[in-house]
Each structure stands twice: as structure tokens, then as C-alpha cells.
Amino acid sequence: MKLITAVIKPYKLDEVKAALQSFGVHGLTVTEANGYGRQRGHTEVYRGAEYTIDLVPKVKLDLLVEDHDVETLLDVVSKAAQTGKIGDGKVWVTPVETVVRVRTGERGAEAL
Amino acid sequence: MKLITAVIKPYKLDEVKAALQSFGVHGLTVTEANGYGRQRGHTEVYRGAEYTIDLVPKVKLDLLVEDHDVETLLDVVSKAAQTGKIGDGKVWVTPVETVVRVRTGERGAEAL
Amino acid sequence: MKLITAVIKPYKLDEVKAALQSFGVHGLTVTEANGYGRQRGHTEVYRGAEYTIDLVPKVKLDLLVEDHDVETLLDVVSKAAQTGKIGDGKVWVTPVETVVRVRTGERGAEAL
Amino acid sequence: MPTLDTGNTAWVLASSALVLLMTPGLAFFYGGMVRAKSVLNMLMMNFICIAVVTVAWVLYGWSVSFGNANNASGNSIWGTLAQWGMHDINTGITGKADLYGSTGVPLFAVACFQLMFAIITPALISGAIADRTKFVGWTVYVCGWVTLIYFPVAHWVFSPNGFINAKLHVMDFAGGTAVHINAGAGALACALVIGRRVGFKRDPMRPHNVPFVMLGAALLWFGWFGFNAGSALTASGQASVVFMNTQVATCTAVIGWLAAEKIQHGKFTTVGAASGAVAGLVAITPACASVSPIGAIFVGLIPGFVCCYAVNMKWRFGFDDSLDVVGVHLVGGILGTLLIGLFAAPAEVAGYTNGARAGLFYGGGIDQLLAQSEGAGIVFGYSFTVSLILAFAVHKTIGLRVSEEDEVTGVDQTEHAETAYDWGGLSGALHRAAANVAAATAPPSVESITDPSTAEKAEVNP
Amino acid sequence: MPTLDTGNTAWVLASSALVLLMTPGLAFFYGGMVRAKSVLNMLMMNFICIAVVTVAWVLYGWSVSFGNANNASGNSIWGTLAQWGMHDINTGITGKADLYGSTGVPLFAVACFQLMFAIITPALISGAIADRTKFVGWTVYVCGWVTLIYFPVAHWVFSPNGFINAKLHVMDFAGGTAVHINAGAGALACALVIGRRVGFKRDPMRPHNVPFVMLGAALLWFGWFGFNAGSALTASGQASVVFMNTQVATCTAVIGWLAAEKIQHGKFTTVGAASGAVAGLVAITPACASVSPIGAIFVGLIPGFVCCYAVNMKWRFGFDDSLDVVGVHLVGGILGTLLIGLFAAPAEVAGYTNGARAGLFYGGGIDQLLAQSEGAGIVFGYSFTVSLILAFAVHKTIGLRVSEEDEVTGVDQTEHAETAYDWGGLSGALHRAAANVAAATAPPSVESITDPSTAEKAEVNP
Amino acid sequence: MPTLDTGNTAWVLASSALVLLMTPGLAFFYGGMVRAKSVLNMLMMNFICIAVVTVAWVLYGWSVSFGNANNASGNSIWGTLAQWGMHDINTGITGKADLYGSTGVPLFAVACFQLMFAIITPALISGAIADRTKFVGWTVYVCGWVTLIYFPVAHWVFSPNGFINAKLHVMDFAGGTAVHINAGAGALACALVIGRRVGFKRDPMRPHNVPFVMLGAALLWFGWFGFNAGSALTASGQASVVFMNTQVATCTAVIGWLAAEKIQHGKFTTVGAASGAVAGLVAITPACASVSPIGAIFVGLIPGFVCCYAVNMKWRFGFDDSLDVVGVHLVGGILGTLLIGLFAAPAEVAGYTNGARAGLFYGGGIDQLLAQSEGAGIVFGYSFTVSLILAFAVHKTIGLRVSEEDEVTGVDQTEHAETAYDWGGLSGALHRAAANVAAATAPPSVESITDPSTAEKAEVNP
Ligand SMILES: Nc1ncnc2c1ncn2[C@@H]1O[C@H](COP(=O)(O)OP(=O)(O)O)[C@@H](O)[C@H]1O
Ligand SMILES: Nc1ncnc2c1ncn2[C@@H]1O[C@H](COP(=O)(O)OP(=O)(O)O)[C@@H](O)[C@H]1O
Ligand SMILES: Nc1ncnc2c1ncn2[C@@H]1O[C@H](COP(=O)(O)OP(=O)(O)O)[C@@H](O)[C@H]1O
């Protein structure tokens, strides 16, 4: 079992989800996030005080997958999230030892 | 050292925390999240435009635990979070290589 | 490739980022979080109903790094986030199997 | 023979607008106190009162309440149906204008002013049944409530020939009985019929937007000057002292509530300050033209302090009066009505022509206190009984309460298909439904995988 | 010879304040409906109207619209420039005050009142071009629009000698043509010139703050009493029935819209209730002094119901009238103007001295309906044509629209360098820019690694 | 002998309500600018002013400020205590009403109107000490401040026999000196005594809710018409031109501020537009009855532009006037007061009976400018000195500032035990405290592990 984590541009969320569904993935956890990186932020002004905000809004996806799906889904996610512009984000994979479905207590593949 | 991550229904947070405490776990990190899954979303209407929202609000817990506690706590969390209805969520375990307590610089078990 | 995750006090975020930058780290993902722990919460009152809130606001950082940087950066982060007061937070390391830069599809070190 | 007084008319029209604003003010006062998942339903429960009560008022409400107001020997229990649809009221554009009593104010202006009272009274009830009410059931309840309860009671109390006013010589200048005790009784009945919220006492239910609570309190306060000082129906010395008394009592009630809160919980809270203000406004409503500014200090301080304790009743007795309509409006209304019996001052009482007397502390003896109690008792008894029957009837037929699942999900979503706030973080996750009116011309399936940067293209031929 | 009437003057001044408040009300009504990333731009588009229109009004607007209002034989197409800068108006502090017609109200008071109309009319347009407008371009457009369109049209419709009023004997009491059809036409033109938002029809664009939509609707409603009843320029029986009609039509429009929504989507929404209220206020604006309260029921109900369907046009025809200015103000304004031809009642029509007749259903025959259509057509035709040319001119020169990238990022950030909300979670992530005025005394580079606990120290010598 | 004028009275009562609304307006204007963790404290600092100042006013404030206003030869430094508790004021319900001067307005109405001025003046100070003030200390400071400073200064400036008004023939129609310079001086003193916020200059402190800033500005603007035009105490030509001038100057100030901002930072911001409006309202306050609408253009434009630069002073000199009370109210108040000396026009000055002259640009020579400077100087000097002593005294005794730790945590939580907003995401994390009043009947320990779906059961016997 693996965990694919993706940090992408917010407005791409719907497309990534659509793409995943067409590959039979129906579960996904989403979190609001913000990122620092090459993509530059902006400056704001309030009564003579200028502030720079480097943080750029992103969304973070957590996706539990079976080992044999990792490569394909890694590909699906990064393709769907791609705009080709700086700030598209990252996708990474971490090992998972157990997964439990809270409702039933099922483990492993059955839990997804 | 392991990391137990749980995605559960928001209103169960307090119960899960209570359950964990009764097992001597006092530290926990919580994040607001949203989930896609079997649990269906809803439809909204604004001036003639209908939108479907598949995302369901969840909370995500990050729990650093010692190896020998994993099984018990996995159980504690999933039991406490259970309602038996679709959408109860998932709990998973990932390996952790080091943990540091920022305040003291302590590592490993002492850091918890 | 490793993932350094840090849960720290919100107002330390800017300093941690500054410290990381001086070590050549320019990418980082930030999430709003809340923590339970030794640091005590507070009580609120609304029309005769008192509520205790144990959750304390935190921010969570996800930092993808190359293996040989882990120790240094672990140190950089925890030093920069430290105030010496209870509630400074935790930093932990998990193994990462692959990283992809969405924009280019690059993998591994090039993806950072 | 009275002629049009433009000054008085200007004041009554301005006051009407002020009182209309109180209902949205109430909606925000209540709306800020509920959880984020039911704020819209709270706004809607108030907003719909404006809509349906206005229609009922024009069709028959005005006539039932004030249709015979200019006729001293008119029926003291009920007005008339003669002015249904306000059809025979002369505006004075041609011929002689119909004016209200000796005020020189057109009947239509008074009708506007009194309408706003008929709107906010049932709206007050909504606070008792927050988070769990079926919108349609509520709407029906409101229609029935004003017809069976508010319209007649308003006649009893406000019409010069109404029996509580003319016969029992009760002093209730702007509605301690007709508005607050009345609404408080209706709220208690509703809360009992509809039952407790899921998680009442167990789950935390903290206000989701305290600044909105404050905004609502501010708009209420602002509008209340029209409510009380406007009730003089003249821009006069009486209206002026009423204005001052309203301000004074509201302020001392804020102090009273904050003091009680400090004693109980050790803190001065924002919700407490806002609640104290409302408690004071409620209490001074009947008394504003009976007491002096010094008297007003006490008519505010006492209810402010007492109501802060009164809101604990629901915890003790276990009825879920969610936003304390009973603790604030019923208790505050009763206190204000009775305190008149103690603090009514001769100089102000002289403004009454119904035989009212000064209060106990001002040498008027016990009589007025008894009269006030009688008035309060009659309105409470009538209102509570009829409200209970009405609420029960609606509950058993159309239904007044949503399903438990809908309640846990949130009534905004389930009753109104809306979400109050969208800060934008995840709005990328919504998408247009197939049922969408736009679908015909723009299949989402296709478009939803288009990149914004190509949007214009995607729309070349919509 | 008329003398100062303090009552009428008090009402006109109070009404002026009420109408001023409508523009911020509109800003919140619109602002709550846009996405969180462009709410400030929406507020600013409205706010700037107040600023620039006021200046234009003082310099020449008043004079062009009403400069010859007291002169029955004055030019019916255009006022005069004689009162530029309002320089020769006598306040009556010394000598004889200049009063408006026979109202006993100082010209300055009427000038304040009418100014507020000139402000909100262009502001209404902003809703059609939400999320994508260049602030400077918009400001220039507004200046041109009031000068070329609003000022003359206001003369035609509102000035006693204006041709639509005096010659075509159209009844438009408070601006169904001059305000709503006018703004609706300008909005349609703007929306066509500026084009669709990125992601129109594809992306969800749900209101980011529905309580603000409701707050805005409430402030509009409140202010509209000044708009309509204030237009009587007297605190009279006419003002009173106008007030009542305004209330009645608004309420039945809420009911009408909610009914249509229930039929189409199965739900009663908050945004729908607020929209219905505005549709009703729009429709009753021209009719408020022509119909009876019973007539007002229909002048609200019909537009409320119809407008709920009208807002679907933009999806069908693919023009991006973002917040439905066309569907609500143009359609509602036309309906209100025409319904007068059906429901105008003799008792109210008697208040007109321009030869207007009762409506078809009240025995007045078809004439008034034709007159109303003529008035509506002329204003729409003139306004749409000139607006189109003006918008096009501004768009091609200064530019009316931001870049696509700025639009996707959000106009608040790109046009105003601000973010509407900061709930504090990540505010630790901001830091003072080098360009900062404070930088001279406090280099962020140094301070930004200081711990708060040592802050005082860090500031010993700033 | 003057008799009751219902029109003037209606206007003064309406204006009183408008001015009351300004304080909540100010609370939102300020509250939106602070961080989310201290918005409630800001609202409370303003709200409590309403409460305590009203009580002080009724007991002795009115008497000290205006108790001898009808007595031309009354003391010019201080009123009287004869009207303590407003006990001997005749409302005219019986006998002859006490009216104010020749206005035909009841003393009680004027007392209501002037009370609202006494409330908002100290409230203005709260902006200088945002995020760090101890609620109790602030409350005590406010009581002392109005007693020692506002009440006497109001007498000097507003009472017909006050020396700044009668002897120095200063023109200050609605309070450039008595309100804005006065509050600005008090704010500067407070900011110096209380010290800088933790992280001042280092940490970003951006407004947490800009729409609230705009809402506050809108409510202030709306209410300010009562403040300025109401100060005429008559619904007259003077009130009308004052109304127009107020509108004009506010608008040109918005333009002036935005221009200055564009020059300095390249952007037109929302907070800037709102700030410009307030700066203009401040500046026109003393001048509104001295200048013509053309003059008002400059009395707005100049302060709007200058104040935008003035707010930078705090960065340069390092005093933490958090929300720029000095930069906007002190600077704006001084500018408005002095510009009268340049722009006062004969036609308007004729409204003054205190011997004031026209301004330099209107052939009145330099005299009035000197008089204005004298008035401004006296009020600033007196107010700053006494404020400094008072603030210091309170700070050293009760304490005006919270602990550094509480400040970093947020004063809402530490001073008021509340959180402003709860969007619901983590509300599952709260739970009822043991100390809870409900605990007796419902031990949380037990219930907190109950599932909502079994809630009804769990409450069978509460
Ligand atoms: N080392 C990193 N660890 C974790 N997240 C990162 C890292 N570097 C970048 N990110 C995330 O990826 C996002 C995009 O990175 P950025 O450098 O801006 O563009 P790109 O990935 O296209 O080069 C950032 O906003 C941040 O959220
Ligand atoms: N493959 C997955 N990866 C990550 N999170 C998931 C996955 N599948 C489901 N989830 C999370 O679990 C939640 C519950 O899943 P769902 O399928 O709705 O119900 P259940 O777990 O009871 O079958 C989802 O809302 C989502 O947050
Ligand atoms: N076992 C744990 N797993 C995950 N996060 C934890 C754990 N223990 C503590 N934390 C996080 O670390 C934060 C600080 O912990 P706390 O015990 O309050 O102080 P300290 O780390 O200084 O002892 C908590 O608010 C929580 O977010």
C-alpha cells in the first residue's frame, strides 16, 4: 500500500479528480495548503505599509493506492494537474504499512 | 516510531481525542480536510445555476506513536471514530525515521 | 528522498522559512493545523455556557529534501522554530520513494 | 379638526423605516449566534416574516388591529374588517385625508409604522428554534400566529379603544406585552413543541460570527429609536424623553448584564454586551413613556442583570430555547411591564389619557402595578395557549422540524441548498450540475477538463 | 408664495441619507455574490461612483438635470448650466430661500436627494461586469455615463418640464426608466463590450458570503423607502401610501421569486429571497405613486416571479451579465413601468399633474400603457446606444478589462493590492516589504528573525 | 416666544439616531482593520463607550456641557450642575416645554443629539490602542476622559455661551476641535502611555476583514449626515447646504487619498478609499456651515491627500497609533478647522451670530484664520495634557495594557473569553467545561462519548 501526496494548483482539483475517477479511483482526501517555491507571490498595501506575501494557495491531495497502481496514478495525477506554468506543484509517494476502513474495520486493499 | 494518520468525521474528533487520552496519548495534530468517496455530496442552487459538491468535510489527525503502540491505537482510533455509516473514513500507518521535540531537541520516544 | 514534516507555532513560520532559504531551500508546503499537547488551551463563555478549547493553532510544514540534507535541515527547522516554551511542536522524517515535478515530469532531485 | 402635520408625519415615516430595519438586524443578531451551517436558515426565517406578514397586514391585519382606532366607542376586543385591503383610506391627494387621532399623521403612515411591529414580533420567535426548523412549516406558523395572536393582541394594547389599554389602563407604550411577552410566549411554546437540538447540552454550539451578533445588536438599537420614540406618533417633547429613556435603559442594561457575567464567569463578553443591550431595549419598550431618565436607569439595570441569570433556565429545565428568546424577551418584557408599576413618574404618566397612575415609588400606590401584572398575565396566557395549539397543529401536519440527519448536516444545505461562506480555498472542487440550465448550451463534461487559459476558445460558440 | 416647510425638509434630508446608504448596500449585495478574490473590487466600483458622481453633480450635473426645474417653460430636453457649481442657490440664511416648486423644501435639499439617485444608477451597472474590470477604466466610464446619459435622462423624466414627464405624460415616480431601465441598458452594453469571465459557464462561481448578500438587500430595502417615499418631496399622505406600496410590492416579489425558484429547483434560497426583494423594489419604483396597495401586490408578485426566470437568459444567450443586472433591473424596470399602464388607480393618479391617466384595469383605457411603453422604449434606446459607444471607446483606449492572468489570480490582489479576509492562520507568513515606509527605521531583514518575546528590546531605538 | 417645531424636532431626533449608529460604524471600521484575534475587543471598546458615557451624560454631563445654554450670560467655561439627572427639564406634556434656543426643538431632543457626540468622541481614541488594551482600564479611562475633557470642551465650543464659540468667535459647526482634535490628542497621549504593540514594525498586521472596514465607513458616512446637518438643529436651508458640503468634501477626500496612494504605492486600495472618506468627513465637520459647495471641494481634497501622507508619521517617529487616529482625526481635524480661515464664504458665515468672519480667499482677511488656529491650539493643548495625565494615572493603577503573553495570544480570548469566528471545521473539538451551568444536569464526561444519532435518547431525562 502506498500514499500518493500531491500539491497542485487549486483550480486543477476538479480535473485531477475527474481523471482519477476515469481510472476507477473514487476516494481521495483534500486539504487546503499554501506553498513557497519558484512561483513568486505578490505585494499588498495597507495604509502605507507594504507587505510581501510569498505564499501561493495550493491544494494538497492524499491518495491511498495499491502498490501496482502507483506508477499509473502518479502519471494520471501529474498529467491532469499540469499547466506547464511555474507553480504546478509536486507529487510524491510514501510507503504505507496498514490501512483501516473505520466503518468496517477492513484492512489493506479492502479498506479502499 | 510510526505515524498514524486518520481521516474521520468532524463531529467524532472530540470522542477520538477522549479515547486516546484514556490510553495515555496526549499529543495530536489536527487538520481540516475534505474527502471524496462513497459518501455522496449535495447540490446547491444560486440564481438558476446548480452546482454539485462531492466533497464532504472531514478532519485529519496526525499521531506519532511508538512502534509497540501502533496496533492498540489503530484500534482505539477506528473504534472511537466509528458510526457504521458510510464516510467514517480511513486510518493508515506510515514509518517515521526520526522525531524531534522542537522545544528541547529531544529525539525519538522522549520527543513525544 | 525524505519528507520532513514540522508542526510549529504559527508566528515562527516566517523565521523558519528565512532560515531554510539561507540554506538554499526554496520550496515548502504549508498547512494550517491545530494541536493537542502539553500546551494547555483556554475556556470561552457564551451566554452562560462555558466551553474549553484544548486545541492550539499551529502550522504544519511539508519539506521534501534529499537524503544527505536531512540532518542539517532537521536542525535548521527545529532551531528556527524554537522559543523554549511548551508547545514549540515536533519535527519528523518519513521516507519518500519518488517525487515528481508536475510542470515538467522530472523526478527525484531534479523535481525539487 | 386635525390637519396634516408634516413634522409628525416625517418622524413617523422615518420611524417606520427604522423599525423595518430591525428585522434584518434581528436576523444578524440571531444569525451570528448560530453555527455556520444554519445561518442562512436563520436569516430566511426572519426575512420571510417580512414578506408574509406584510401581505396579511394589507389584506386584513391593519383592519383587524386598527380599523376602528379613530372610533372611541369601537369594539375593544377586535377592530373591524371594513378596511380590508386598506381600500377606503383617503391619502388626502384629493379630498380630506384620513389622519390618525389628533396626531395629524396620515392613517397610511401609521399603518406602515404598525406593520413593522407586526413583522418583528413573530420574527423574534425564530431564535428559539434555531438550527432545526422546516422553512415551510415556519412560514405557515407565522401566518397563523399573526392572524390568531398578534393582530388581536395589538388591538387590545395599542388601539385607543383596545381593552388592555382603555379598560385596564395598562401602560405599554411600545409593546412590552403585545410584542415581547407575546413573542416570548410564542417562542416558549414553539421550543417545547419542536424539541431540543441534536446534541443539546452535549455538543458545543458557539456563535459562528460574533461581529454579526454585534452588527445585529447595533441595527436593533438604531431601529429601536423608531420603535419607541416613533410610538409617540409625534415629533414632540414626549418623543424626545422617550428617545432619551430608551438610550439610558439600554446602556444600564449592558452594564447590568456585564456585571452579572463578571460575577458568574469572570469575564465581560461581547455576546453578553449585545445581549444586555437587547434586554434593556426590551424592558424599556413598555416603560419608555412612563418613567424619567433617572427611572430609566433602573428599568435597564435590573432587567439587564436579571436576564443574564434568566438565560440559564434553559440549561436547568432542559428546554432548548436556542437563542434565549424566553430569557431575554419574555423575562425582559415582563420585568419592563411590571417595573412601570414601581417607577412610573407623574410628569410622564400625564401623557396617558387612559387613566394610568404613577408607580409605587412615585406615590401612585399599588394600583398601576396590579394593572400592569394583569395586562402581562392576560397576554402571556392567551399567547402561550394559542401558540402551543398552533405550533402543535403545524408540527403534526406540515411539520415544523427537519429530520435528525438534515439537522446534523445543516439546515442551510438541506433546506435552502446553499452554503453561507466560500473563502475560495476549495472552490475548484465544485462543478456545475448536469441539471444546470447552462448545460444545454455547455456540457460540463466537456468543459470541465478545459484549462482556464483556453477558456475564451472554449466559449467561441456557446 | 411657498415658505420653508420644516417637516417636508426633514423628510427629504432623511431620505437623502437613506438613499446614500443604498449604494454601500448595493456594494454588499453584489460583493457577497462574487468570489472572495474580487469582493473588494466590487466594493470599490460602487464606492468610486459616490466620489466621482458627486463632484460631477456639484459642478454641472444638478444644473443640467434640474437647473430649470422651477421654470415651467424651461427646456424639456436639457436643463441649464446657469447653476454650475450650485453657485447661485440661496439657502435662505439671509434673504429669500430658493425652494423646490411648491414643496417648501430648499433647492439644496432636493439637490442632495437627487444626487443620491445619480450615484446609485451607474453603480447598478457594476454587477454586470464583476470579477474582471479595470478600476481606472470603470471610473472613466462612470464619469462619461452620468454626463452623457444620466443627467439628461433624469431631466427628461424627473424635471417637471422634462419631455417624458411633461409631454409624454409618463408616470415614473422614482425612476423605473431613469434609474433601472437606464442602468440595465448600460449594464447590457458593458457586459457585451467587456466579454465573458474566464470560465463562464464552466467554472462554478458561487457567492462567497451569502449573509453579505442579505445585508446588502436589507440596506437597499431600508434606503429604498427614502428613494420612493422621499420622491414625494413632502411628508404627506402621498408619501405614506408610496411607502406602503413599496413595502407591499417588495414582499410579494420575494414570494414570487421564491415560488418560481421552488418550481425550477425545488428549493427556497436565501439569494433568491434577496433577489426577489430587489426585483420588487425595482418594479414598484416607477409605480409606487400610481397604484393602490392592492395593485402593489401584483406590481411586486409578477416581476418577482418573472425575474427569477429572466436571470436564466444569460445562460441561454451566453452574455455574461455576472450578477444579473439585466435580469433584475432592466426586466424589473420594464415590467414596473408597463404594469402602471394596467394597475394605475385614479385615487393615486390624481397626484400627477402631467395629464397621466388611470390604467387599463381601472378604466383608464390603453393610453397610459402606450405612454409608459413609449417612455421605456426611448430611455432604453438612448441609454443602450450611447452606453455601447461609450463602453467601446473606453475599452479601446484606457481599457475596461484586466488581463486574463490577473482575472484568474483575482482583481482584489491585482487591481487593489489587497486581500479581503485574513483569518489569521497563516498571517505569520507575511512580512514587511523592503519598499516599506518603515524600512528606513526598521530593516525587516534584521527584525524578521527576532522573537516576539524580545520585541520591546528590538524596538528600544527604532 | 418659540413654540415646538415638529419638523425641526423630527430632524433632530432622526439625526440623533443617525449619530448613535456612527459608534457601531466606527467599531466595524476599526474592527475590520485589526487582526482576527482582537476584533471583539475593538468592538467592545467602542460599545462600552456608549454605555458608560450615556450614564455620565444623564447624571451630570448634559448639565455641565449645556445646562446653561439658554442663558446668554451663562458661564463660558463650564455649564451648571442644576440640571443633574435632567430632573427639571419640562417635556411639554403638561405646561410649557423647555426648548433649545429659538429652534423650537425640545431640550430633551438636543440632549439626545449631543449625547451621541459625547459617545463617539472617546470611542475614536480606541483605534490608537488596538490589540493590547485592558478592557477595565479602558472603561475607567473613558469615564474620566469625558468628565474632565469632553464635557467642558463641548461647552466651550458648542454652547452658545462657551468661550471658544462666543468669545473667540471660532467657527466649529459640528466638532473639528471639540470632537476630532480632542479625540486625536487623547489618542496620541494614550498611544504614548500604553506603548507599541508587540511586533510593531516587524510583524505584518494586515486588516482581517476589509469588507467590515468598508461597512464601517459606510455607516459612518450615513450617520455623519446627522452629525453635521443635524447640528443645524433645524430642517432648514442651512441644514441642506451643510448636508451637501458634507457629501462633497467626503467625496473629494476619497479622491485625494486615492491619488496620494497611487503616487506612493501605485495602487488604489479599498482601505485607502474608506480612510479618505473618513478624513474628509473629519475635515468638513467644523467647516460644513462655513463654506460653499465649491469651497467644500477643497476642504475635502486637501485633507484627503495630506492625511494619506500623515499616516506614515507613526512609522517615521515610531509611536504605535495603531489605526491612525492621529493621522486621520487629529491632522484632519486641524486641517478642517484651519481651512475655514481660508474658504469661509460670506453667504454661509452669515449663519453665525458669534461675530465670525469670512475666510482669507473670500475677502475676510486673516482674522478668522487666526481665530481658528487659536481654537484648535487651545483644545489640543488642554486635551493632550489632561489625557496624558489621566492615561498615565490609569495605567499605573488599574492598568491600561494586557500582558505581552495575552497580547500575543489575542485579547479577544484573554480579555473576553471569546473567539470572533468559528467556520465549523473544527468545532467538534470544543467541549463543555465542567464549570458549565449545564453540568449539574448533564455531566459532559458521560455525554461526550455519546453519538449524535442517539442524542434524543441521551436526553430522555436531563
Ligand atoms: N521542497 C519542497 N517540499 C515540499 N513542497 C514543495 C517543495 N518545493 C516546492 N513545493 C511545493 O510545490 C509548489 C510549486 O513549486 P514551485 O517551485 O513554485 O513550482 P514548480 O514545482 O513548477 O517548479 C510550491 O508552491 C510548494 O507548495
Ligand atoms: N483512496 C483514498 N485515499 C485517501 N483518502 C481516502 C481514500 N478513500 C477514501 N478516503 C477518505 O475517506 C473518507 C471516507 O471514505 P468513503 O468511501 O466516503 O466512506 P467509507 O470509508 O466508509 O467507505 C473520504 O471522504 C476520504 O476523505
Ligand atoms: N504524538 C503526537 N503526534 C503528533 N503531533 C503531536 C504529538 N504530540 C504533540 N504534537 C504536536 O506538537 C505540538 C506541541 O506539543 P506540546 O506537547 O504541546 O509541546 P512540546 O512539544 O513543547 O512538549 C502539539 O500542539 C501538537 O500539534
Coordinates of C-alpha atoms in Angstrom, one line a residue, chain C residues 11 15 33-34 36 40-46 48-55, chain F residues 202 408 413 416-420 426 428-438:
Chain C
Y11 CA 4.3 33.1 14.3
E15 CA 11.6 32.7 10.6
A33 CA -3.2 22.9 11.7
N34 CA -4.1 22.7 15.3
Y36 CA -3.3 18.9 21.3
R40 CA -3.0 24.0 27.6
G41 CA -5.9 25.5 25.8
H42 CA -8.4 28.0 27.1
T43 CA -12.0 28.5 28.2
E44 CA -14.7 30.5 26.5
V45 CA -18.1 31.8 27.6
Y46 CA -21.2 32.3 25.6
G48 CA -23.7 31.2 30.4
A49 CA -22.3 28.2 28.5
E50 CA -18.6 27.6 29.2
Y51 CA -16.5 25.7 26.6
T52 CA -13.0 24.5 26.9
I53 CA -10.9 24.6 23.8
D54 CA -7.7 22.4 24.1
L55 CA -6.7 22.9 20.5
Chain F
R202 CA 8.4 43.9 12.5
V408 CA 0.4 37.6 21.5
Q413 CA -9.5 35.3 24.1
H416 CA -13.3 38.5 26.7
A417 CA -13.1 34.6 26.6
E418 CA -14.5 34.6 23.1
T419 CA -13.4 33.8 19.5
A420 CA -14.8 36.0 16.8
L426 CA -13.0 22.0 13.9
G428 CA -16.1 19.2 17.0
A429 CA -13.0 20.0 19.1
L430 CA -14.7 22.1 21.7
H431 CA -16.5 20.7 24.6
R432 CA -18.5 21.9 27.5
A433 CA -16.5 22.8 30.6
A434 CA -17.1 21.1 33.9
A435 CA -17.8 24.6 35.4
N436 CA -20.6 24.7 32.9
V437 CA -24.0 25.6 34.3
A438 CA -25.4 22.7 32.4

